[in-house]
Coordinates of C-alpha atoms and ligand atoms in Angstrom, one line a residue:
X222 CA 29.6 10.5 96.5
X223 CA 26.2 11.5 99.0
X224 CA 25.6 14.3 96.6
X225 CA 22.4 15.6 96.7
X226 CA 20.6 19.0 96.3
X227 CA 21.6 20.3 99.8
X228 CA 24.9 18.8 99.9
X229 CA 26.7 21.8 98.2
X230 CA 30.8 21.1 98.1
X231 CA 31.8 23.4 100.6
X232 CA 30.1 20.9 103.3
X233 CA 31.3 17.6 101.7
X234 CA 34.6 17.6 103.8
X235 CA 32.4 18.4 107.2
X236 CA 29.4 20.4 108.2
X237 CA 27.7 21.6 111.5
X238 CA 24.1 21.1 110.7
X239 CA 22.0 23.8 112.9
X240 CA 18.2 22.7 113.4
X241 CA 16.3 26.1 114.1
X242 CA 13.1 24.2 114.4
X243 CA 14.7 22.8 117.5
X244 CA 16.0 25.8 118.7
X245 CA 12.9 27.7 118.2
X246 CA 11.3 24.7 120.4
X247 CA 14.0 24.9 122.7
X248 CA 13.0 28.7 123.0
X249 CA 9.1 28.0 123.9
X250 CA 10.1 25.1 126.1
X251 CA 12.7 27.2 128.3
X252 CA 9.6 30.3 127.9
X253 CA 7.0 28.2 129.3
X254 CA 8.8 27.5 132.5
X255 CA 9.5 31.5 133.1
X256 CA 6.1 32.4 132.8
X257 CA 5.7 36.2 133.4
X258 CA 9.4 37.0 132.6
X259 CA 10.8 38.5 129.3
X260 CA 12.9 36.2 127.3
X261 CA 16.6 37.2 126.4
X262 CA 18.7 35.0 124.1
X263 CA 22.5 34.7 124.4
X264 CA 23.9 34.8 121.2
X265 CA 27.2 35.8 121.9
X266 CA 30.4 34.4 120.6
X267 CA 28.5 33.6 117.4
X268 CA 25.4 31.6 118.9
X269 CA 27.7 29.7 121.4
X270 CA 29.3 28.3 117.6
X271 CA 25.5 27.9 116.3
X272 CA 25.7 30.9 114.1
X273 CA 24.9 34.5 115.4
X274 CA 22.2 36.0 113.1
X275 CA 20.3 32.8 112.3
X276 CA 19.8 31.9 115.7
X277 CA 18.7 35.2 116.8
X278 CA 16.2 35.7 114.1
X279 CA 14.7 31.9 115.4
X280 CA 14.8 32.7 118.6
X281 CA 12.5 36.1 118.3
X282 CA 10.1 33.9 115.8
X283 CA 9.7 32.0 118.9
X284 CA 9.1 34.8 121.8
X285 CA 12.3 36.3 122.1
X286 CA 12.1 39.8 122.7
X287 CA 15.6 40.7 123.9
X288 CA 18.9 39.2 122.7
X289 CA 22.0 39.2 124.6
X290 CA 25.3 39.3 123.5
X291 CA 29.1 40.0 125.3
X292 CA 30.9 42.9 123.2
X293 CA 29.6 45.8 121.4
X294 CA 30.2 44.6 118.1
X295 CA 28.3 41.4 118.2
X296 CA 25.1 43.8 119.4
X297 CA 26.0 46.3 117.4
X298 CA 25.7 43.3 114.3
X299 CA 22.5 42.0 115.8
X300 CA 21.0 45.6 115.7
X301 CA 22.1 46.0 112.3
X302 CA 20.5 42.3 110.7
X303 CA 17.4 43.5 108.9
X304 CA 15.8 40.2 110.4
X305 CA 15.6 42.1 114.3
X306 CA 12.8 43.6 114.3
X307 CA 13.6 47.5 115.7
X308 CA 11.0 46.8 119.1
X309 CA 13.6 44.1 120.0
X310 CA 16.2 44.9 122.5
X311 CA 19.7 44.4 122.1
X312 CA 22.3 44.4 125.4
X313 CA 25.7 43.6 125.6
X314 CA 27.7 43.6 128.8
X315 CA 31.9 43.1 128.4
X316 CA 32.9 46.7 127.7
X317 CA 36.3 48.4 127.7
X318 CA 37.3 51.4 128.4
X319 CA 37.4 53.7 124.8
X320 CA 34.1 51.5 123.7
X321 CA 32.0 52.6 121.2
X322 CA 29.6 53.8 123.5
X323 CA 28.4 56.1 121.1
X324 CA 27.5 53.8 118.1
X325 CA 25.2 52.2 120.7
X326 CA 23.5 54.4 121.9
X327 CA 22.7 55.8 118.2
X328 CA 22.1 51.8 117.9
X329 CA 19.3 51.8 120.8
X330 CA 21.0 49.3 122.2
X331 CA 21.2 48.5 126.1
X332 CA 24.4 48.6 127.6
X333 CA 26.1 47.5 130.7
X334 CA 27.8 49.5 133.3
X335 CA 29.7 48.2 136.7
X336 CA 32.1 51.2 137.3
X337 CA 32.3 54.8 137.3
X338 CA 34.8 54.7 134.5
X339 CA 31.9 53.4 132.3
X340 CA 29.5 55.8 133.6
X341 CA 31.5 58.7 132.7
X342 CA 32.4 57.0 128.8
X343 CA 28.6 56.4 128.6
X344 CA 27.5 59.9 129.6
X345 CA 30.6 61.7 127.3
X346 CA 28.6 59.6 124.5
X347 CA 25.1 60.3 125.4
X348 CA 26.3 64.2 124.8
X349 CA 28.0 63.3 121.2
X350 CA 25.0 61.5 120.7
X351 CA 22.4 64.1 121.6
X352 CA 20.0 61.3 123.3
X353 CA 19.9 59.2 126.5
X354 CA 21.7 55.7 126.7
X355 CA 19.7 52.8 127.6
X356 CA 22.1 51.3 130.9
X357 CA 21.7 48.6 132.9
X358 CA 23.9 48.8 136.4
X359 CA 25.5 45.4 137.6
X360 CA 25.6 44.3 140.5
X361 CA 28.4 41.6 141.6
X362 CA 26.6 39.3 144.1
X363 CA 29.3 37.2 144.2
X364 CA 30.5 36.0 141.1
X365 CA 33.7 38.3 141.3
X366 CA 34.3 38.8 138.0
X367 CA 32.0 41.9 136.0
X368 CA 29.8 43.9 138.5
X369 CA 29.9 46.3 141.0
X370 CA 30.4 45.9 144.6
X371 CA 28.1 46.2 147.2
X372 CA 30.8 49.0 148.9
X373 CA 31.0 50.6 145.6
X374 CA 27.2 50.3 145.2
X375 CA 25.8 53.8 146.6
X376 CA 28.6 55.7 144.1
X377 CA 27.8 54.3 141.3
X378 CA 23.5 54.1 141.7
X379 CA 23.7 57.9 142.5
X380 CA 25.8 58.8 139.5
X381 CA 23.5 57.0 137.4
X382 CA 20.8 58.9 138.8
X383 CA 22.3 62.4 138.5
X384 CA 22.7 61.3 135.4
X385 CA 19.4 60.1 134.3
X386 CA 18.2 63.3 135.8
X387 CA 20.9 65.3 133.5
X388 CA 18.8 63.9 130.3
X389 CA 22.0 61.6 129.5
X390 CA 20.9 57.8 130.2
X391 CA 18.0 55.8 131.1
X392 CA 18.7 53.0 133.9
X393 CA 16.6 50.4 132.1
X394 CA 18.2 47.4 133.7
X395 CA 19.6 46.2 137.2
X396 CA 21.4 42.8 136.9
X397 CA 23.8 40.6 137.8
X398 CA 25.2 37.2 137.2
X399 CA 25.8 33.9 139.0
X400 CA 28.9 31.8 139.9
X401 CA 27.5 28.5 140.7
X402 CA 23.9 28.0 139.7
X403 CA 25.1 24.9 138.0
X404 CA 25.6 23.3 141.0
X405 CA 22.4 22.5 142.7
X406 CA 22.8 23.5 146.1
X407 CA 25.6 25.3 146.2
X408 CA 26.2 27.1 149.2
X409 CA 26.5 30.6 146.8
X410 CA 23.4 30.4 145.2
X411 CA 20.9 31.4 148.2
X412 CA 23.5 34.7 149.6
X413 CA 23.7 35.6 146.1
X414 CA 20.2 35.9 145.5
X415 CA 19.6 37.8 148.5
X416 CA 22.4 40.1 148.0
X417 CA 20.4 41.3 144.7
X418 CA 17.5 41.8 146.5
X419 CA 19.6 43.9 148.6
X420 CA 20.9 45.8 145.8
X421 CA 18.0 46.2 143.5
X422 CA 16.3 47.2 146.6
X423 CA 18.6 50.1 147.4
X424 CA 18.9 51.7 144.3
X425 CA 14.9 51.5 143.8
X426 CA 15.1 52.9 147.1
X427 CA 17.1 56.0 146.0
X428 CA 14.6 56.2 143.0
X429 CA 15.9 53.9 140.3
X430 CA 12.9 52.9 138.3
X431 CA 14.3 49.6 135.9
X432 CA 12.2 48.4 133.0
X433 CA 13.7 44.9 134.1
X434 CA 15.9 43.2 137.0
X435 CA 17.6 40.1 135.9
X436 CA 20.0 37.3 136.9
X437 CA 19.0 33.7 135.6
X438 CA 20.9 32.0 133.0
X439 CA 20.6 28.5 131.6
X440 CA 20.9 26.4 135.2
X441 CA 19.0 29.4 136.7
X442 CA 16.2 29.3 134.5
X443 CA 16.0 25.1 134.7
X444 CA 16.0 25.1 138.3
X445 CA 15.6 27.9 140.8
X446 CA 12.8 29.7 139.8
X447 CA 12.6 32.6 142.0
X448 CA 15.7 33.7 140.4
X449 CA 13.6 34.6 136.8
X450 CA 12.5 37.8 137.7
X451 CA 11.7 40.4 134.9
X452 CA 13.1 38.6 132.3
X453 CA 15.8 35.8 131.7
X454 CA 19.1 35.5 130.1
X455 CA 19.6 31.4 128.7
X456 CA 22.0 30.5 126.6
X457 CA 23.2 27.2 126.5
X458 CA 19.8 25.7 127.1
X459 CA 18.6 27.8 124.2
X460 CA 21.0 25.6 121.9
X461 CA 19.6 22.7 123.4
X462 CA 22.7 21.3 126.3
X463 CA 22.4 20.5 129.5
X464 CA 24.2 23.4 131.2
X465 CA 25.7 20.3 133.5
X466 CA 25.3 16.2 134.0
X467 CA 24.8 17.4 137.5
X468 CA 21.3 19.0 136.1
X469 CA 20.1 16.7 134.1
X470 CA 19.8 16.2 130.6
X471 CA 18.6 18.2 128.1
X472 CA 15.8 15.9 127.4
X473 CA 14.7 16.0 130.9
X474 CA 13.9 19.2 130.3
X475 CA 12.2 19.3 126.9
X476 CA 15.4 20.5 125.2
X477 CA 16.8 18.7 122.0
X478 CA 20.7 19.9 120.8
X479 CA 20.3 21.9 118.1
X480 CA 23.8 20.9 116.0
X481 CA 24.9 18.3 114.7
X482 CA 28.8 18.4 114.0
X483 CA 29.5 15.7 111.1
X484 CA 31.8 15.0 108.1
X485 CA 32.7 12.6 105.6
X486 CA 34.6 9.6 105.8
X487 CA 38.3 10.4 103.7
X488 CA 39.7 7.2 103.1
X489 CA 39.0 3.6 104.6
X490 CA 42.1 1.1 104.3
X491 CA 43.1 -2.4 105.9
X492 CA 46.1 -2.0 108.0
X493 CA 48.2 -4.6 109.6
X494 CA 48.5 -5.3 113.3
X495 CA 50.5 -3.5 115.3
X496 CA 50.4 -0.4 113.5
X497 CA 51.1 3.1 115.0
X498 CA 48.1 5.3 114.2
X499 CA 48.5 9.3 113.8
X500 CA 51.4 11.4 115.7
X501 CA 53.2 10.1 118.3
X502 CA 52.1 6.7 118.1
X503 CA 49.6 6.9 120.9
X504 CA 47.5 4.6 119.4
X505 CA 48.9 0.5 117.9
X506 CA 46.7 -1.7 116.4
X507 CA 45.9 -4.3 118.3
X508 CA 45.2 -7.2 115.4
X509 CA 44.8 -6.5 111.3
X510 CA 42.0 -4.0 111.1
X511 CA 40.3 -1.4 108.7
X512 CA 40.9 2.3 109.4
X513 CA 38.7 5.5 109.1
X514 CA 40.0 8.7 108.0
X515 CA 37.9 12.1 109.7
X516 CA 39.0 15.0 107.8
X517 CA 38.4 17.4 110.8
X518 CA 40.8 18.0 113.8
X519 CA 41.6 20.9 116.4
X520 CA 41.8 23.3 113.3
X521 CA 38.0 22.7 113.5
X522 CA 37.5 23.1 117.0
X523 CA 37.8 19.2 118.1
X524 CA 39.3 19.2 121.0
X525 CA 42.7 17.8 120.8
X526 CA 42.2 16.8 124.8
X527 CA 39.7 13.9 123.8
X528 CA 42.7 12.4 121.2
X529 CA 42.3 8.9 122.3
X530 CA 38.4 9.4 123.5
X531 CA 36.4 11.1 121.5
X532 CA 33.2 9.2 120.1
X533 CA 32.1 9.2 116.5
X534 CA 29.4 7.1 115.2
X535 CA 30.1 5.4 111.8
X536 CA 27.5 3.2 109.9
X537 CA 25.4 2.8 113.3
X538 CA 28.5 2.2 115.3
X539 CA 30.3 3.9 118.2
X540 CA 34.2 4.2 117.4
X541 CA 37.0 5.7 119.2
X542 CA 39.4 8.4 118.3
X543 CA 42.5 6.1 117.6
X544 CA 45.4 7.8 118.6
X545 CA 46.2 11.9 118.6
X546 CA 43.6 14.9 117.1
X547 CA 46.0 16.1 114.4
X548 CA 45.1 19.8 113.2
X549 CA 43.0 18.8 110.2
X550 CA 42.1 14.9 110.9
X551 CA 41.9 12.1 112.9
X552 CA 41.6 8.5 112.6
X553 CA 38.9 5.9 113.9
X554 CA 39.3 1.9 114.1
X555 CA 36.2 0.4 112.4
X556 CA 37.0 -3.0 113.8
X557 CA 37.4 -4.7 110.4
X558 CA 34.3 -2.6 108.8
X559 CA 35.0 -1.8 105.2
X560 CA 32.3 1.6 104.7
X561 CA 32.7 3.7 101.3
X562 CA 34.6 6.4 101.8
X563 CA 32.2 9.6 102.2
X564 CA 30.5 7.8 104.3
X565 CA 28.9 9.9 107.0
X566 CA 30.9 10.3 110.7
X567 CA 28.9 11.8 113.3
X568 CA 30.9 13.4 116.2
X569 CA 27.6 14.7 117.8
X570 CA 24.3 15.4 117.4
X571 CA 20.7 15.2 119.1
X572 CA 21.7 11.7 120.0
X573 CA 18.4 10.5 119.2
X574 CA 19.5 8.5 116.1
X575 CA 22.3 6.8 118.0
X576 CA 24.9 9.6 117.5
X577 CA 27.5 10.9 120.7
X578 CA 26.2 13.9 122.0
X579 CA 28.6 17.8 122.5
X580 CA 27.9 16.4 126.7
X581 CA 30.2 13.3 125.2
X582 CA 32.2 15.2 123.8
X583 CA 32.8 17.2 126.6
X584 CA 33.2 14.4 128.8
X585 CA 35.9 12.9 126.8
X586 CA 38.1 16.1 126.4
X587 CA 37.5 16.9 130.1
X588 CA 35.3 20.0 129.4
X589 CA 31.5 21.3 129.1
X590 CA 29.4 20.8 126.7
X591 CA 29.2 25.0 126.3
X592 CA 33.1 24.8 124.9
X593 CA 32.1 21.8 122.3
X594 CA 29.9 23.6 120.3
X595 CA 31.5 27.5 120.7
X596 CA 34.6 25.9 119.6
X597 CA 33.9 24.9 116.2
X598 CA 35.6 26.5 113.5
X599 CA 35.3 29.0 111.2
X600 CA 36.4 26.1 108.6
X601 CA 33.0 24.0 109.3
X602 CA 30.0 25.5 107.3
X603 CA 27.0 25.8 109.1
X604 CA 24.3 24.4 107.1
X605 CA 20.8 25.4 108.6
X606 CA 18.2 23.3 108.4
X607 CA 14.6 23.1 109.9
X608 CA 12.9 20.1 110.9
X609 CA 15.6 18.1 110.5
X610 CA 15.8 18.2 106.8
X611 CA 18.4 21.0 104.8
X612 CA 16.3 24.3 104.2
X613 CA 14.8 23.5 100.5
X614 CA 15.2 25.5 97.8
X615 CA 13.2 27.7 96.2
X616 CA 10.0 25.5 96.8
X617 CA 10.4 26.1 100.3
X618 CA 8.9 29.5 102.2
X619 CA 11.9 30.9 102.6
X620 CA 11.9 31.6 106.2
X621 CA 15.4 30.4 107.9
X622 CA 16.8 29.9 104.6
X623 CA 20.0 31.4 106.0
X624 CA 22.0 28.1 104.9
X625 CA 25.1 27.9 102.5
X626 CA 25.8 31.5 101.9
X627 CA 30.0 32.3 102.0
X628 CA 28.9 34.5 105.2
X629 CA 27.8 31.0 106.9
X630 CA 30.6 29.3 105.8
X631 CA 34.0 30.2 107.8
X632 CA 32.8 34.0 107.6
X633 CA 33.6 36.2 110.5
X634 CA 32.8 35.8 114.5
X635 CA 29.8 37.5 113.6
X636 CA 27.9 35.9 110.4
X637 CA 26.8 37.3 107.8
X638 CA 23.9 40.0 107.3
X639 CA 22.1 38.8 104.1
X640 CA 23.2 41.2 101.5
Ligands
PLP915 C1 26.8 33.8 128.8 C2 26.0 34.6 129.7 C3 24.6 34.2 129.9 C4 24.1 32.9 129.4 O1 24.6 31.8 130.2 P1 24.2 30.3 130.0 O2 24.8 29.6 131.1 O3 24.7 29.9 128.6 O4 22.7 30.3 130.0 C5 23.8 35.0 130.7 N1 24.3 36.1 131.3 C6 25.6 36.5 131.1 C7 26.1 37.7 131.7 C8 26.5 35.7 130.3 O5 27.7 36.1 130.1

């Protein structure tokens, strides 16, 4: 049933269909608004669900010269892909104590340090190492979570410097992160800025020389942009959502979603009325209908929270989740409709074919769109496609042909380098 050339069985049951063209246009669109600033993309927690390695590669092809991910092995992956060019920098930020500090530093990548604790790991490892580390020192302006304080400021910028004068580290970066950008106006925004002037100022001050100061993410970069600096860190934007209603959406910005979370219809049946639907009954019939079967459920990253809510679109039609997101499945009423089964149920997509959208999605399970797409399971293969059509086969060029591979399909947090 719907078998075709790029429909290989592992997708059958459901698929996450990642557009690279669009994120590569997502890229230039989100670069032509930071004129003069560097480009990072955030591919952490495998591309935000999108696929790590894939998405990075795109996102260079398109300008990208630094990429940005949260722990050291998902940089120390993204170093290792043969498809990252060796001039491209790699940081990652959310480091624990007994890190491998080292393996980073052999891995030229950048690292991030907000304590003394770090600073001492990072300089113990610059000496096993036998070259400098590449550190950028964060500042917390406010968000209160990673960062340094402005009391514990002066400590840490000067034992940085001893160090960089030691031959141990480089301070490359000075950053920090925001709290609230994503809501326009909020009364944090405008101290935090200023307080990284502040900081950047003092340490530049006591002779800190970065390659790059940074602080805008995805709502930074789409609306305040005195906040873009030296370069910019998006992610969410990068993958084509709106990083909240309260901004806009994505097309208001020249962004188009770059997955489209699908699967195929398991079995379509008349039922009577009055029929409980799925566990716990939630849902009943409400006259003789026709059900759908979705063979994906909170095993797949569906949110369980939008049992009841979630939209699907079926044969042109919006339908409901009826009734509870079991682990594996859930069940739609088509309103009498009799579709084959396989046919095609779209949970989201680009919504410009008449599909819900992950902002749907979110809005049903009482989330953000960032959590729709992240979440999705290891059990959904990606499929990658460009242009909107599967990658072909061997007539094609090639280039982004990272589809179908058993590293793509359910493989680690992490991808797959290509063998
Ligand atoms: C995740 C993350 C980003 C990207 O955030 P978006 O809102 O997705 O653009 C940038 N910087 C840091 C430190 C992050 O953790």
């Amino acid at each position: 049933m719907n078998e075709t050339a790029f429909t290989p069985p592992g997708t059958r049951r459901a698929r996450a269909e990642i557009d690279l063209s669009a994120l590569r246009a997502n890229v230039r669109a989100l670069r032509a608004r930071t004129p003069g600033a560097a480009f990072m993309a955030v591919v952490k927690a495998d591309g935000y669900g999108h696929g790590m390695l894939p998405c990075a590669r795109a996102a260079i092809e398109a300008g990208a010269t630094w990429v940005g991910a949260a722990t050291p092995e998902e940089a120390l992956a993204v170093r290792a892909d043969p498809g990252v060019p060796a001039d491209v920098r790699v940081m990652c930020w959310l480091w624990t104590p007994g890190g491998p500090w080292r393996e980073a530093i052999e891995a030229d990548l950048d690292v991030s340090v907000s304590a003394l604790w770090a600073l001492r790991e990072v300089e113990a490892a610059a000496r096993q190492a036998g070259r400098p580390a590449r550190v950028h020192l964060k500042a917390d302006t406010g968000l209160g979570r990673n960062g340094c304080q402005p009391s514990d400021w002066p400590d840490l910028v000067a034992g940085a410097l001893t160090a960089e004068r030691e031959g141990l580290l480089r301070i490359t970066g000075l950053w920090s992160h925001f709290a609230c950008a994503d809501e326009p106006g909020h009364p944090s925004i405008a101290p935090q800025i200023e307080r990284f002037r502040e900081m950047t100022a003092y340490a530049e001050s006591r002779g800190v020389r970065p390659e790059v100061r940074h602080l805008a993410n995805s709502p930074a970069v789409l609306t305040l942009p005195d906040t873009h600096f030296d370069l910019v860190r998006p992610g969410v934007a990068m993958y084509g959502i709106s990083p909240s209603p309260e901004i806009g959406v994505p097309a208001d910005f020249g962004l188009r979603p770059v997955m489209t979370l699908s699967a195929s219809l398991a079995l379509v049946k008349r039922v009577p009325g009055g029929h409980g639907v799925s566990y716990g009954h939630h849902y009943v019939t409400p006259g003789g209908t026709t059900l759908g079967l979705v063979p994906v459920g909170y095993g797949d990253g569906v949110p369980r929270h939008a049992s009841g809510a979630g939209p699907v679109l079926v044969d042109g039609k919006w339908r409901t989740v009826a009734g509870r997101i079991a682990m594996d499945q859930f069940v739609v009423d088509l309103g009498g409709d009799l579709p084959e089964p396989g046919t095609e149920a779209v949970l989201f997509g680009a919504g410009d074919r008449g599909e819900p959208t992950a902002e749907d999605w979110a809005q049903a399970a009482g989330t953000i769109g960032y959590e729709i797409v992240t979440r999705v399971g290891a059990r959904v293969p990606r499929v990658y496609v460009d242009g909107g059509s599967p990658e072909p086969g061997p007539a094609g060029d090639g280039r982004g042909r990272e589809g179908y591979g058993p590293g793509q399909q359910g493989g680690g947090p992490y991808g797959s380098a290509p063998a």
